[in-house]
Coordinates of N, CA and C and ligand atoms in Angstrom, one line a residue:
M1 N 3.4 23.2 48.7 CA 3.0 22.1 47.9 C 4.2 21.6 47.1
S2 N 4.3 20.3 47.0 CA 5.5 19.8 46.3 C 5.0 19.0 45.1
C3 N 5.9 18.9 44.1 CA 5.7 18.1 42.9 C 5.3 16.7 43.2
P4 N 4.2 16.1 42.7 CA 3.9 14.7 43.0 C 4.8 13.8 42.3
I5 N 5.6 14.2 41.4 CA 6.5 13.3 40.6 C 7.9 13.2 41.4
C6 N 8.5 14.4 41.6 CA 9.9 14.4 42.2 C 10.0 15.0 43.5
K7 N 8.8 15.6 44.0 CA 8.8 16.2 45.4 C 9.5 17.5 45.5
K8 N 9.9 18.1 44.4 CA 10.5 19.4 44.4 C 9.4 20.4 44.5
E9 N 9.8 21.7 44.8 CA 8.8 22.7 44.9 C 8.1 23.0 43.6
T10 N 6.8 23.2 43.7 CA 6.0 23.4 42.5 C 6.2 24.7 41.9
D11 N 6.2 24.7 40.5 CA 6.3 25.9 39.8 C 4.9 26.3 39.4
R12 N 4.5 27.6 39.6 CA 3.1 28.0 39.3 C 2.8 27.8 37.8
T13 N 3.8 27.8 37.0 CA 3.5 27.6 35.5 C 3.1 26.2 35.2
Y14 N 3.6 25.3 36.0 CA 3.4 23.9 35.7 C 2.6 23.2 36.8
R15 N 2.1 23.9 37.8 CA 1.4 23.3 38.9 C 0.4 22.3 38.5
P16 N 0.3 21.2 39.2 CA 0.9 20.9 40.5 C 2.3 20.3 40.4
F17 N 2.9 20.5 39.2 CA 4.3 20.0 39.0 C 5.3 21.0 39.1
C18 N 6.6 20.6 39.1 CA 7.7 21.6 39.2 C 8.2 22.0 37.9
S19 N 7.9 21.2 36.8 CA 8.5 21.5 35.5 C 7.6 20.8 34.4
R20 N 7.9 21.2 33.2 CA 7.2 20.6 32.1 C 7.6 19.1 32.1
R21 N 8.8 18.8 32.4 CA 9.2 17.4 32.4 C 8.4 16.6 33.3
C22 N 8.1 17.1 34.5 CA 7.3 16.3 35.4 C 5.8 16.2 35.0
A23 N 5.4 17.3 34.4 CA 4.0 17.2 33.9 C 3.9 16.2 32.8
D24 N 5.0 16.1 31.9 CA 5.0 15.1 30.9 C 5.1 13.7 31.5
I25 N 5.9 13.6 32.5 CA 6.0 12.3 33.2 C 4.6 11.8 33.7
D26 N 3.9 12.8 34.3 CA 2.6 12.4 34.9 C 1.7 12.0 33.8
L27 N 1.7 12.7 32.6 CA 0.9 12.3 31.5 C 1.3 10.9 31.0
G28 N 2.6 10.7 31.0 CA 3.1 9.4 30.6 C 2.6 8.3 31.6
N29 N 2.5 8.6 32.9 CA 2.0 7.7 33.8 C 0.5 7.4 33.5
W30 N -0.2 8.4 33.1 CA -1.6 8.3 32.8 C -1.8 7.4 31.6
F31 N -1.0 7.6 30.6 CA -1.1 6.7 29.4 C -0.6 5.3 29.8
A32 N 0.5 5.2 30.6 CA 1.1 4.0 31.0 C 0.0 3.1 31.7
G33 N -0.9 3.7 32.4 CA -1.9 3.0 33.1 C -2.8 2.1 32.1
D34 N -3.0 2.7 30.9 CA -3.7 2.0 29.9 C -3.0 0.7 29.4
Y35 N -1.6 0.9 29.5 CA -0.8 -0.2 29.0 C -0.3 -1.1 30.2
A36 N -0.8 -0.8 31.4 CA -0.4 -1.7 32.5 C 1.1 -1.8 32.7
V37 N 1.8 -0.7 32.5 CA 3.2 -0.7 32.8 C 3.5 -1.0 34.3
P38 N 4.2 -2.0 34.7 CA 4.3 -2.3 36.1 C 5.2 -1.4 36.9
S39 N 6.0 -0.6 36.3 CA 6.9 0.2 37.0 C 6.3 1.6 37.4
Q40 N 6.7 2.1 38.6 CA 6.3 3.4 39.0 C 7.5 4.4 38.8
N41 N 8.5 3.9 38.2 CA 9.7 4.7 38.0 C 9.5 5.8 37.0
P42 N 9.6 7.1 37.4 CA 9.3 8.2 36.5 C 10.2 8.2 35.3
D43 N 11.4 7.8 35.4 CA 12.2 7.7 34.2 C 11.7 6.7 33.2
E44 N 11.2 5.6 33.7 CA 10.6 4.6 32.8 C 9.3 5.1 32.2
A45 N 8.6 5.8 33.0 CA 7.3 6.4 32.5 C 7.6 7.4 31.4
L46 N 8.7 8.2 31.6 CA 9.1 9.2 30.5 C 9.5 8.4 29.3
E47 N 10.2 7.3 29.4 CA 10.5 6.5 28.2 C 9.3 6.0 27.5
A48 N 8.3 5.6 28.3 CA 7.0 5.1 27.7 C 6.3 6.3 27.0
L49 N 6.4 7.5 27.5 CA 5.8 8.6 26.9 C 6.5 8.9 25.5
E50 N 7.8 8.9 25.6 CA 8.6 9.1 24.4 C 8.3 8.0 23.3
A51 N 8.1 6.8 23.8 CA 7.8 5.7 22.8 C 6.5 6.0 22.2
L52 N 5.5 6.5 23.0 CA 4.2 6.8 22.4 C 4.3 7.9 21.4
E53 N 5.2 8.9 21.7 CA 5.3 10.1 20.8 C 6.0 9.6 19.5
N54 N 7.0 8.7 19.7 CA 7.8 8.3 18.5 C 6.9 7.4 17.6
G55 N 6.0 6.6 18.3 CA 5.2 5.7 17.5 C 3.9 6.3 17.0
A56 N 3.6 7.5 17.4 CA 2.3 8.1 17.0 C 2.4 8.7 15.6
S57 N 1.3 8.8 14.9 CA 1.3 9.4 13.6 C 1.6 10.9 13.7
D58 N 2.0 11.6 12.7 CA 2.4 12.9 12.7 C 1.4 13.8 13.4
P59 N 1.8 14.4 14.6 CA 0.9 15.2 15.3 C 0.6 16.6 14.7
S60 N 1.5 17.0 13.7 CA 1.3 18.3 13.1 C 0.3 18.2 11.9
K61 N 0.0 16.9 11.6 CA -0.9 16.7 10.4 C -2.3 17.3 10.7
P62 N -2.8 18.1 9.8 CA -4.1 18.7 10.0 C -5.2 17.7 9.9
H63 N -6.3 17.9 10.6 CA -7.4 17.0 10.6 C -8.0 16.8 9.2
Ligands
ZN1 ZN1 9.0 17.5 39.6

């Protein structure tokens, strides 16, 4: 099985991805779908994810 993001060999820790980075990219793609980002470029998806994290309210803030 290969990573759906970069096609490298899957790491069992992060399956079906090869790394935390690719898992984050996939999550970014998932969010990006809501925002209709036209690009399938993983790097741009990662940037979108980082933008979401930067723009989000403090995640450590207790409920
Ligand atoms: Zn990967």
